[in-house]
Short mmCIF file of C-alpha atoms in Angstrom, two decimals:
data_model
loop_
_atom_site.label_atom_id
_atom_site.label_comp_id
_atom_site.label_asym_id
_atom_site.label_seq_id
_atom_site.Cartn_x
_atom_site.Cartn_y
_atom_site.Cartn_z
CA UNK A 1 -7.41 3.23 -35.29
CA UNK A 2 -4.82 5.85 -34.33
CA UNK A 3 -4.95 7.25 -30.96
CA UNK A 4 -6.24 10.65 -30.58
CA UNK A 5 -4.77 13.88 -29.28
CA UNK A 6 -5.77 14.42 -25.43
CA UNK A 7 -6.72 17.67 -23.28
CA UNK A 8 -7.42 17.15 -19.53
CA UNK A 9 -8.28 19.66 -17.32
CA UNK A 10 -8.01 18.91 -13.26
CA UNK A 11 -10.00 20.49 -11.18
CA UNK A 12 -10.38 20.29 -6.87
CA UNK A 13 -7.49 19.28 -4.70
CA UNK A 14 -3.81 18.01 -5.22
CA UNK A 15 -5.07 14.10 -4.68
CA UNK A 16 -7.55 14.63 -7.85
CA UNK A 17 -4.24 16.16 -9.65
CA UNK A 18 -2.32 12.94 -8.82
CA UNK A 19 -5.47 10.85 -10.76
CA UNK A 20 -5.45 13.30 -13.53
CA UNK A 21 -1.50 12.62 -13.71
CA UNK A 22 -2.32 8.87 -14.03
CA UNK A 23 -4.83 9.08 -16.47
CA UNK A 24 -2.17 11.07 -18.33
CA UNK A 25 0.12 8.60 -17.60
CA UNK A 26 -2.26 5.74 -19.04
CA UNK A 27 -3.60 7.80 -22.29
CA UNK A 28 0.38 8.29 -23.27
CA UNK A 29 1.02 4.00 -22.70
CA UNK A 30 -1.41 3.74 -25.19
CA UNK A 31 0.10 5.65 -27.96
CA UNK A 32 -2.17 8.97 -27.51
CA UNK A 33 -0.42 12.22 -27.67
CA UNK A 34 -1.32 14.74 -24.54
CA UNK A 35 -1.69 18.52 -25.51
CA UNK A 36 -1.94 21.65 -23.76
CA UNK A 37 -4.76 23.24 -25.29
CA UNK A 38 -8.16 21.92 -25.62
CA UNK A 39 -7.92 23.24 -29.65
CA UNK A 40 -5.47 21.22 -30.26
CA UNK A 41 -7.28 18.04 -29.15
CA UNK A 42 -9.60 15.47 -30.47
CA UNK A 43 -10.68 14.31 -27.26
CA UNK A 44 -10.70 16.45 -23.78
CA UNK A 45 -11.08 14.85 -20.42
CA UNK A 46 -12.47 17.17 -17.22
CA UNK A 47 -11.23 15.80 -13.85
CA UNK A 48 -14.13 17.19 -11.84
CA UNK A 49 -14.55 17.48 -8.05
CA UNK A 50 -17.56 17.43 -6.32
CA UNK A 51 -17.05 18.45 -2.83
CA UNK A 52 -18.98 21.55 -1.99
CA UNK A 53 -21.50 23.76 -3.97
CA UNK A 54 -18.62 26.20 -5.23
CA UNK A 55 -16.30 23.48 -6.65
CA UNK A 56 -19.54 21.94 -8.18
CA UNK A 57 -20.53 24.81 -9.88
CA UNK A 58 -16.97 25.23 -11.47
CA UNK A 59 -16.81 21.44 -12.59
CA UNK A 60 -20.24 22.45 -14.51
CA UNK A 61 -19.71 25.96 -15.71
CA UNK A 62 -15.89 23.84 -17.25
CA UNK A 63 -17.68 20.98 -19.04
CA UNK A 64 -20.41 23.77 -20.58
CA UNK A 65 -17.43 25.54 -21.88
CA UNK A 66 -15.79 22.56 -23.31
CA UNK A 67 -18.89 21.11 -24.78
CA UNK A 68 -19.22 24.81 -26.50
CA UNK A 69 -15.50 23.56 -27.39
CA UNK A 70 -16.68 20.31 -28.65
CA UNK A 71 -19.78 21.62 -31.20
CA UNK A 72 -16.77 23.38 -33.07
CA UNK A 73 -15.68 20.48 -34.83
CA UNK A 74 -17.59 17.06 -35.36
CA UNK A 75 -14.69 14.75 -34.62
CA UNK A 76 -14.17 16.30 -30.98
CA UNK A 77 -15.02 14.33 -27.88
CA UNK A 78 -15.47 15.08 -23.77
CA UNK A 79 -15.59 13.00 -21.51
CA UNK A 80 -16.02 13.54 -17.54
CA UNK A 81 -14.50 11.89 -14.58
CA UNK A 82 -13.84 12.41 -11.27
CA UNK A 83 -15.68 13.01 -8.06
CA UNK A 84 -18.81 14.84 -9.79
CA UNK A 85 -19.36 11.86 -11.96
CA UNK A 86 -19.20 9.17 -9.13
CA UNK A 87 -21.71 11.61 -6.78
CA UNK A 88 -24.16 12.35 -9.70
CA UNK A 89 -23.83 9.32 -12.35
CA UNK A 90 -26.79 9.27 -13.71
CA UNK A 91 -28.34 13.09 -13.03
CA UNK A 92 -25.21 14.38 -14.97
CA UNK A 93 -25.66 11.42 -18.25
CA UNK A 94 -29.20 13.31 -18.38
CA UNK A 95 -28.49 16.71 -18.07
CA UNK A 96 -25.14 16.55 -19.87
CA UNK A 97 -25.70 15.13 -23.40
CA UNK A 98 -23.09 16.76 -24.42
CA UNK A 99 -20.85 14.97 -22.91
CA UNK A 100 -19.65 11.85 -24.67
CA UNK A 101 -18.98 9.41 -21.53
CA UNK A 102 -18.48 9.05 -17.83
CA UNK A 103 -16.09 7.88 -15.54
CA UNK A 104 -16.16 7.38 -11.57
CA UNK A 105 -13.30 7.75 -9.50
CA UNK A 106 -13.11 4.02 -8.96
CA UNK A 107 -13.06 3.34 -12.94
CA UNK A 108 -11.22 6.10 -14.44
CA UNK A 109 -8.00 3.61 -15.46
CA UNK A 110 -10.51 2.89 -18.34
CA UNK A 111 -9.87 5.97 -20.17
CA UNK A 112 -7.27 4.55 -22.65
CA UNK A 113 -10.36 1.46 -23.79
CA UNK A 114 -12.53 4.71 -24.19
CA UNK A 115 -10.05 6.45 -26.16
CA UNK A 116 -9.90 3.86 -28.72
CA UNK A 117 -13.45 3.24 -28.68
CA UNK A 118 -15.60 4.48 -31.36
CA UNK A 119 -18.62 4.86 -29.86
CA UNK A 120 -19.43 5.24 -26.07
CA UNK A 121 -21.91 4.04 -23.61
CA UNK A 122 -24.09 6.57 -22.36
CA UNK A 123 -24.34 6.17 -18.50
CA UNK A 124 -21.47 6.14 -16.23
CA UNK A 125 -20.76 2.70 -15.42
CA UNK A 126 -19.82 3.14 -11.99
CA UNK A 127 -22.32 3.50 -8.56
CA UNK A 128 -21.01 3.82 -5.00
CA UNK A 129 -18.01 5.05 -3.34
CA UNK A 130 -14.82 3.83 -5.04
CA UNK A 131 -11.25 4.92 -5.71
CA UNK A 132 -7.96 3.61 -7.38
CA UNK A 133 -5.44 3.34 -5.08
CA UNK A 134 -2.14 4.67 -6.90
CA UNK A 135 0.83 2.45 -7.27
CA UNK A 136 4.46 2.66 -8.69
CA UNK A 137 3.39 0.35 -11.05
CA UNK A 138 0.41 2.94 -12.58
CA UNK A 139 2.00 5.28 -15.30
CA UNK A 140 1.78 9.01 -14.23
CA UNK A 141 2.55 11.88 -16.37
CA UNK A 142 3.23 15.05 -13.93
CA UNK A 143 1.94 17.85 -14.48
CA UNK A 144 3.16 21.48 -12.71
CA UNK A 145 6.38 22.78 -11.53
CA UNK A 146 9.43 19.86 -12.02
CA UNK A 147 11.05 20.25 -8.99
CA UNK A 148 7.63 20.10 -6.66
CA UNK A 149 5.35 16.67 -6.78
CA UNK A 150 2.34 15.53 -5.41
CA UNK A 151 2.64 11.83 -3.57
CA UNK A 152 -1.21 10.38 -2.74
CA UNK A 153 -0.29 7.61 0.00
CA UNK A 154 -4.00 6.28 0.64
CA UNK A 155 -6.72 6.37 -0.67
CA UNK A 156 -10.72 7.26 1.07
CA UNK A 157 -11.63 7.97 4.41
CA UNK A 158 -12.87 6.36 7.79
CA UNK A 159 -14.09 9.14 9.62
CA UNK A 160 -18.01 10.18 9.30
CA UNK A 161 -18.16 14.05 9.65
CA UNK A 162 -21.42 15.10 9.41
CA UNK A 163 -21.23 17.66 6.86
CA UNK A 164 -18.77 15.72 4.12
CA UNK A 165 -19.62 13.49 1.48
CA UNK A 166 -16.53 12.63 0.74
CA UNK A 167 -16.51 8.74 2.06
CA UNK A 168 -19.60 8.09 0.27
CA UNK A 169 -17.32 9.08 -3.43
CA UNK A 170 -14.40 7.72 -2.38
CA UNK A 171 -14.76 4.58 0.22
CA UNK A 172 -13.14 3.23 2.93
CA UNK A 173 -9.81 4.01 3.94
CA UNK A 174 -6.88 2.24 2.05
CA UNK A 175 -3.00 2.65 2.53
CA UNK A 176 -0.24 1.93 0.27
CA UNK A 177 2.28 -0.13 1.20
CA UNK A 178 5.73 1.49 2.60
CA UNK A 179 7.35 -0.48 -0.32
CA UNK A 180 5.13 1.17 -3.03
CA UNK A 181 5.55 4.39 -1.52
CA UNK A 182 9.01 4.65 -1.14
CA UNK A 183 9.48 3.51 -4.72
CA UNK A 184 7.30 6.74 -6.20
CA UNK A 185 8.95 9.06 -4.59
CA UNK A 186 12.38 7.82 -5.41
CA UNK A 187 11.43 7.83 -9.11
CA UNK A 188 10.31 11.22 -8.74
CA UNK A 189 13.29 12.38 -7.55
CA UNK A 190 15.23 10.75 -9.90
CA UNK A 191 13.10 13.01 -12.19
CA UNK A 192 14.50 16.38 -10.62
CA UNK A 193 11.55 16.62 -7.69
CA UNK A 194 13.32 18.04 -4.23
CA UNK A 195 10.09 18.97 -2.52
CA UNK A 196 7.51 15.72 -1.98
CA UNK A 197 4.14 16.64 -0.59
CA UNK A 198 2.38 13.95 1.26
CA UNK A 199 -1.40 14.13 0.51
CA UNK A 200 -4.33 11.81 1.58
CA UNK A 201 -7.89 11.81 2.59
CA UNK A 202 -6.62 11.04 5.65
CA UNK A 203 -2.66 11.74 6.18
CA UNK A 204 -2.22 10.44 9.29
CA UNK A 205 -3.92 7.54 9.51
CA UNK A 206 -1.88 6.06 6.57
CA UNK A 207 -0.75 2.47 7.07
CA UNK A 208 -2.80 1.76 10.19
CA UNK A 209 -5.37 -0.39 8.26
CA UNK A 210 -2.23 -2.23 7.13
CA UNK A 211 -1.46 -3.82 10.78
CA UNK A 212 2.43 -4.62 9.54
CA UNK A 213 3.95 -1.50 11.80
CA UNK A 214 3.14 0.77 8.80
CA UNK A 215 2.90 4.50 10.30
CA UNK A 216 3.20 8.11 8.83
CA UNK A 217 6.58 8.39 11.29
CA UNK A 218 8.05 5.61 9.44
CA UNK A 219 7.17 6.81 6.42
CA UNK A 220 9.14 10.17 7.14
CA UNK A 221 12.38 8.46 8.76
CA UNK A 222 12.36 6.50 5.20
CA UNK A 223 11.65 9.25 3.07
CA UNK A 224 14.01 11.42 4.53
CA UNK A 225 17.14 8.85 3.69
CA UNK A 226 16.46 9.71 0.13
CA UNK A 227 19.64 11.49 -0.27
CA UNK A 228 18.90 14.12 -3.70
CA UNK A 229 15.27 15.01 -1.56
CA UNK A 230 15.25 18.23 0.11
CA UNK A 231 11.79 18.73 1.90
CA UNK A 232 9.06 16.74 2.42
CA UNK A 233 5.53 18.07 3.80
CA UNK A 234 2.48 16.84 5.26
CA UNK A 235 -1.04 18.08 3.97
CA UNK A 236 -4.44 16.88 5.84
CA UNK A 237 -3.15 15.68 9.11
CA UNK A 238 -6.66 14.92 11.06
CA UNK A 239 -5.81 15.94 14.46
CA UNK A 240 -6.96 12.37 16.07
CA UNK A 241 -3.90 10.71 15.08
CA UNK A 242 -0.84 13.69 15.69
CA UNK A 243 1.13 11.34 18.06
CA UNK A 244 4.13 12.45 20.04
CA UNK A 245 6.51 10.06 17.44
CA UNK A 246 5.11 11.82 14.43
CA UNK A 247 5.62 15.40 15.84
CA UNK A 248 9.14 14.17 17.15
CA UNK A 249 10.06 12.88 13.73
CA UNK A 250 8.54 16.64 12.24
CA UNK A 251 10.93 18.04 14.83
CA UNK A 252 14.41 15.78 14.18
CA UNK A 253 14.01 15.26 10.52
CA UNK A 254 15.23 17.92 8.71
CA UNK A 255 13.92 17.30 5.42
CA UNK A 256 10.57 17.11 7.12
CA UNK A 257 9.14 20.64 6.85
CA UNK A 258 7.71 22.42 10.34
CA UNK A 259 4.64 23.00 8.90
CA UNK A 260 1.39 20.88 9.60
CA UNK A 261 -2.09 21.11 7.68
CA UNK A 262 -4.30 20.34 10.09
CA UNK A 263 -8.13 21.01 10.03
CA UNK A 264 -9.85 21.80 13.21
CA UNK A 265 -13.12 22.83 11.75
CA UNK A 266 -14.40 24.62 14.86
CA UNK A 267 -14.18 25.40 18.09
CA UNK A 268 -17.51 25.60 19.96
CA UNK A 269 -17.92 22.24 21.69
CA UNK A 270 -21.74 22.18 20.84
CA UNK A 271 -20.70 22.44 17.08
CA UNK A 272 -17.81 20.01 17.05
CA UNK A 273 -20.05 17.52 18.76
CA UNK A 274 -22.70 18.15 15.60
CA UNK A 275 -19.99 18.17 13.26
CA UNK A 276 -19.45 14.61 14.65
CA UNK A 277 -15.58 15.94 15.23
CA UNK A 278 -14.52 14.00 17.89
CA UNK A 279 -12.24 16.71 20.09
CA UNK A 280 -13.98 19.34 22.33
CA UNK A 281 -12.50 23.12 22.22
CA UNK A 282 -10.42 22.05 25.55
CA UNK A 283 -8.89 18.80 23.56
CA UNK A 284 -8.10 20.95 20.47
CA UNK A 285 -5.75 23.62 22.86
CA UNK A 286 -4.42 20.71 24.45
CA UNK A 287 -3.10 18.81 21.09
CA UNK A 288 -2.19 22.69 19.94
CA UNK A 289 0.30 23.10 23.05
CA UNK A 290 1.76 19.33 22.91
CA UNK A 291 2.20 19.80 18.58
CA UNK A 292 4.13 23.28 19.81
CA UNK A 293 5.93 22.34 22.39
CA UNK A 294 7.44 19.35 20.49
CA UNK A 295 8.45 21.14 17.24
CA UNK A 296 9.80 23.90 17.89
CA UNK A 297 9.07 27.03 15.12
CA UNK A 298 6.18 24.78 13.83
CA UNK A 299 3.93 26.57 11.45
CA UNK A 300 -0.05 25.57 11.47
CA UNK A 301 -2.35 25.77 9.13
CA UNK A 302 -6.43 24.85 10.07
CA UNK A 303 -9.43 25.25 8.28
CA UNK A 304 -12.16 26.23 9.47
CA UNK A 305 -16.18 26.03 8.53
CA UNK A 306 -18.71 29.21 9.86
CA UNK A 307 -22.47 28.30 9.43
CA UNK A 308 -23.20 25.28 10.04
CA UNK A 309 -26.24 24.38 11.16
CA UNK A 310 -27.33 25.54 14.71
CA UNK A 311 -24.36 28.06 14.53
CA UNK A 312 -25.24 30.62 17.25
CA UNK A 313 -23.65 33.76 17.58
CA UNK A 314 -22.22 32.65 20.95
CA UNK A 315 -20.75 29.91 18.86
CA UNK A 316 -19.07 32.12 16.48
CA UNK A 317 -17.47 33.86 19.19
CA UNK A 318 -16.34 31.37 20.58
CA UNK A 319 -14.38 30.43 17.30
CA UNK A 320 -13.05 34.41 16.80
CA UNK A 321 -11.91 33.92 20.14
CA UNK A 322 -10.03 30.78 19.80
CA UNK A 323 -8.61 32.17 16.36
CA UNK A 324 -7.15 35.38 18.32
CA UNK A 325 -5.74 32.97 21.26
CA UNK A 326 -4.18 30.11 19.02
CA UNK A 327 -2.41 32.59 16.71
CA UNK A 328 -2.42 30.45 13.54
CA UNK A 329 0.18 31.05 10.91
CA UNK A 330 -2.71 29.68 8.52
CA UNK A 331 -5.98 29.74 8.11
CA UNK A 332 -8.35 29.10 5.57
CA UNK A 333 -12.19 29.40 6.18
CA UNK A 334 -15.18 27.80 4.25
CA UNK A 335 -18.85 28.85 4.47
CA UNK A 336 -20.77 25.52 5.04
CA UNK A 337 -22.41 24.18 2.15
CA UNK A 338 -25.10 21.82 2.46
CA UNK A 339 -24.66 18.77 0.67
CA UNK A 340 -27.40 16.57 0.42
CA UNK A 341 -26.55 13.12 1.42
CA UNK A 342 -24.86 14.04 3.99
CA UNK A 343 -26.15 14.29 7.96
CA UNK A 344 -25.72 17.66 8.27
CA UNK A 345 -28.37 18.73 5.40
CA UNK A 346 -31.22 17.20 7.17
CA UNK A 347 -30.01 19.48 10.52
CA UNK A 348 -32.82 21.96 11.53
CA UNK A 349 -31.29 25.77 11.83
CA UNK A 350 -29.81 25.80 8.71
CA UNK A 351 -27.72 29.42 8.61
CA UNK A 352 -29.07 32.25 6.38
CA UNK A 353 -25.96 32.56 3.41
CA UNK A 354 -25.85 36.67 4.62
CA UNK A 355 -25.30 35.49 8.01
CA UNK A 356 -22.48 32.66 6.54
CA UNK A 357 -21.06 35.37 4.46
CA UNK A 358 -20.66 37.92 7.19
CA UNK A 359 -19.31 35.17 9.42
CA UNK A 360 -16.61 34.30 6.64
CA UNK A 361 -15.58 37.81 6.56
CA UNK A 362 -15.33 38.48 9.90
CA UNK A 363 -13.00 35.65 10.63
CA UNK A 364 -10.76 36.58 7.72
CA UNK A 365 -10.43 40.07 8.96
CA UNK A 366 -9.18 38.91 12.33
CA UNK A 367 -6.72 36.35 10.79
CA UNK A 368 -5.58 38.50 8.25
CA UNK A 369 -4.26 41.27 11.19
CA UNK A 370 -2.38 37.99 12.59
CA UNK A 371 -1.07 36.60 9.16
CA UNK A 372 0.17 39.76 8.86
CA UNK A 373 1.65 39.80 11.85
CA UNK A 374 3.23 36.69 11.47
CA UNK A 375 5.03 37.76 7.71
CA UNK A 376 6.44 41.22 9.23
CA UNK A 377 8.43 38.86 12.55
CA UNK A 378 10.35 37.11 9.41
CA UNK A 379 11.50 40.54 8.15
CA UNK A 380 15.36 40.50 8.75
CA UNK A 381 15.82 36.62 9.03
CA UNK A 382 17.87 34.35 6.33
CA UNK A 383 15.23 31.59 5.39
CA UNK A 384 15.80 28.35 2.82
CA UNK A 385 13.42 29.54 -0.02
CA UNK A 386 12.71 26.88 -3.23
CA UNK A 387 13.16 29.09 -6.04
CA UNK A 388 9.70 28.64 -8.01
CA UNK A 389 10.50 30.86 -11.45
CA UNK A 390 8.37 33.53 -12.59
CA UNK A 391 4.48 33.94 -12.05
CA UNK A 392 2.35 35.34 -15.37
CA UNK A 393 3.35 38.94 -14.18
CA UNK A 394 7.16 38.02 -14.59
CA UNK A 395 7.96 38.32 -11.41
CA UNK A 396 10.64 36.05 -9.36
CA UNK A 397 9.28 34.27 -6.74
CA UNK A 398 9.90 31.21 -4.11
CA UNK A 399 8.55 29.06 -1.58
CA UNK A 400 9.48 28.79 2.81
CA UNK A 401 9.30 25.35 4.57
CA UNK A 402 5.66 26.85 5.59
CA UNK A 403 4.80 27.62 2.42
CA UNK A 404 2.75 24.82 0.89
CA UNK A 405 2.47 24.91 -3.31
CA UNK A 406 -0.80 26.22 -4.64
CA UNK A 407 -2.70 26.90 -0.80
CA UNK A 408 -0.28 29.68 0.97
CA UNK A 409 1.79 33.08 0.18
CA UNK A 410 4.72 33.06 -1.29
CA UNK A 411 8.59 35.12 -0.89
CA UNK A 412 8.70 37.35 -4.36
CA UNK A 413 12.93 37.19 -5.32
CA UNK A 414 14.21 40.86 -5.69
CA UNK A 415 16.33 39.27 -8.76
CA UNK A 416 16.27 35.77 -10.52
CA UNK A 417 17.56 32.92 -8.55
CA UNK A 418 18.03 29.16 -10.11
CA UNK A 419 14.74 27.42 -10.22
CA UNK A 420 14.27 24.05 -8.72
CA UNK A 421 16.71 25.21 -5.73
CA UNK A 422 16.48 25.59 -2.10
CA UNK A 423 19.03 28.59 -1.61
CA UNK A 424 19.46 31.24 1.54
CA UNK A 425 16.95 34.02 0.99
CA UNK A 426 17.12 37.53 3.41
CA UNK A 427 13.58 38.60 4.19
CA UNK A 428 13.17 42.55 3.43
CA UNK A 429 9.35 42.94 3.45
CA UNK A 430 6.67 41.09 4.26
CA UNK A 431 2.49 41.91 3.30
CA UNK A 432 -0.43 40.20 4.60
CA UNK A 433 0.00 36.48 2.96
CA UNK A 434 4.02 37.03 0.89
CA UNK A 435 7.23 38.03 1.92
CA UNK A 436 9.38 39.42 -0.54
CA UNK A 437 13.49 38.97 -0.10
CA UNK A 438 16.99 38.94 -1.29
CA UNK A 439 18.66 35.61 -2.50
CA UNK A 440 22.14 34.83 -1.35
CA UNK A 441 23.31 32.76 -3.48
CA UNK A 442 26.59 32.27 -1.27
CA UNK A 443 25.95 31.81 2.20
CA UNK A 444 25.21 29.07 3.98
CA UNK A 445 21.41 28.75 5.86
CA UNK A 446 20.17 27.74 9.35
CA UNK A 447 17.42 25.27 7.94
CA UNK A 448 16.30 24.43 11.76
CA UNK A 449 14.51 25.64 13.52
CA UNK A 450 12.72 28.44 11.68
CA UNK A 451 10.98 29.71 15.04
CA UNK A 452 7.83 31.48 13.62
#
């Protein structure tokens, strides 16, 4: 039987990309041939996430599509994986019948068996929290920009926030080895990648399950001998694990971008304490000061959550006001969504969704006045930009140091610069969340410290 033509759409977070990638990778071993429009495919996969209720609904409203997709020809097949399937197994096998088979996040290296297969089992085979833990070894097909890569360096997640239900999809926490990591991302640069973004449940409590000396610090002093690599960044840093040698290695390394993704979640004591977050407000200003004063020009970005349950309006205040104090260079906000199985959905004062939504707003308003603030103090400097290319309205555009791929703003080109490089930009405008500048394509660039 010849293999068939593949689809797969990812959806969620830049760690559900990198198991989409090895699926990808797995599908192609096997002789199938990936495409990049469902029309053109015999079978399409969906890489769902099921996090919160928004990123739910858009997993579901994507397979309904594709199974409208799928009715157009007889031979067509879908089949769902990802953190949607391992959540809701069985629920989805009986509302979905549409949908030809299932795969958890702990079994989805079985997609090449079901790609031969000729007929399917109905249920999806796989209960509890699970995940595959990447390694050099696994195939991966990349997907995106060429220059830019995704590197997942563990796997699940130790902590037990009240309000996410993410360790019950994706198990305990689980680090690569050094070894394993170090030999990705030197094959990915050897592919053309110059910007490696480190991404984990958990970043920075990689390798301490390992008890060999494994830390995120070493990590970075190893990943930044790799000579062709030009910038390396850290996503989901939980704050209980910033130590002074990771910050000191953020601030001597300069491959190692000044940026730090670090959600705080509140600020209100009473809430963190719910939230089963285990800094107070006091704790959090303290570990702010200590990650500034160490690296120099850092740039943070936090997420927050307004509405959770018990939320007063003293308590919301109490988060504008840290906002306004703390002076973020990022923020993104989430209204809480109550997700059953977790501790938080049984918690009595649930928020009205008016009084969530107003919250939301209000919070962006104020951080959007500093964001802004932030872009127009870069107006005038010379900044290392990675040319990107063109977005779908043609224009030119690159990223800073503290611009992550995909999450923040970005520096529009005022002509076209060569893509894949990290060149000397001059900063002429700046808006609320993108800067827009001048390449210079021959001066040299101070690269440290960018002093926000």
């Amino acid at each position: 039987r010849t293999m068939p033509k593949v689809y797969l759409e990812s959806l969620g977070c830049p760690k559900n990309r990198v198991d989409s990638e090895i699926m990808l990778g797995l599908a192609v071993q096997q002789g199938a041939e990936i495409v990049s429009e469902p029309d053109s495919a015999d079978v399409v996969v969906v890489n769902t996430c099921g996090f919160i209720d928004a990123a739910k609904r858009e997993s579901i409203d994507t397979i309904l599509e594709l199974a409208q997709w799928k009715a157009g020809a007889a031979h067509r097949r879908l089949i769902v994986t990802g953190c949607l399937v391992q959540r809701y197994g069985d629920e989805l096998a009986q509302a979905l019948p549409e949908v030809d088979a299932f795969l958890g996040t702990g079994d989805f290296q079985r997609l090449p068996e079901l790609l031969a297969a000729t007929s399917y089992p109905r249920s999806a085979a796989y209960r509890g929290a699970a995940h595959v833990l990447p390694d050099v070894k696994l195939p991966r097909v990349r997907t995106g920009e060429f220059f830019s890569a995704y590197l997942k360096v563990s796997e699940g997640c130790d902590h037990r926030c009240s309000f996410c239900i993410i360790p019950k999809i994706r198990g305990r926490h689980e680090s690569r080895s050094l070894d394993s990591v170090l030999a990705e991302a030197e094959q990915l640069v050897q592919d053309g990648v110059v910007e490696i973004n480190l991404v984990a449940q958990d970043l920075t409590a990689y390798g301490r399950d390992r008890r060999d000396g494994t830390t995120l610090a070493r990590l970075l002093r190893e990943l930044a001998r790799i000579r062709e690599l030009k910038w390396i960044r850290l996503l989901y840093n939980y704050p209980r694990y910033v130590t002074d040698d990771l910050l000191h290695v953020i601030a001597e390394e300069e491959k190692v971008c000044s940026y730090i993704d670090m959600p705080l979640q509140h600020a209100s004591t009473r809430i963190l304490r719910a939230m089963r977050r285990e800094r107070d407000g006091e704790q959090l200003r303290l570990l702010l000061a200590r990650i500034r004063a160490l690296v120099p020009g850092v740039a943070i970005r936090t997420s927050f959550i307004v509405g959770f349950p018990g939320e007063t309006e003293e308590d919301f205040r109490t988060l504008l006001d840290f906002v306004r104090e703390q002076r973020f260079e990022r923020v993104g906000v989430f209204t809480y969504s109550r997700e059953e199985g977790t501790p938080a959905a049984e918690l009595p004062h649930q928020v009205p969704a008016t009084v969530k939504r107003r919250r939301y707003r209000e919070l962006m308003r104020v951080q959007a006045e500093i964001a802004a603030e932030h872009q127009r103090s870069q107006v005038g400097k010379t900044l290392p930009v990675l040319v990107c290319g063109q977005d779908h309205r043609g224009r030119w555009f690159g990223r800073t140091e503290t611009q992550a791929p995909e999450i923040d703003g970005v520096v529009y080109l005022t002509e076209p610069a060569p893509v894949g490089q990290v060149i000397p930009v001059r900063i002429v405008g700046a808006s609320t969340y993108d800067l827009r500048g001048t390449p210079l394509l021959d001066v040299s660039v101070d690269t440290k410290p960018l002093g926000i």
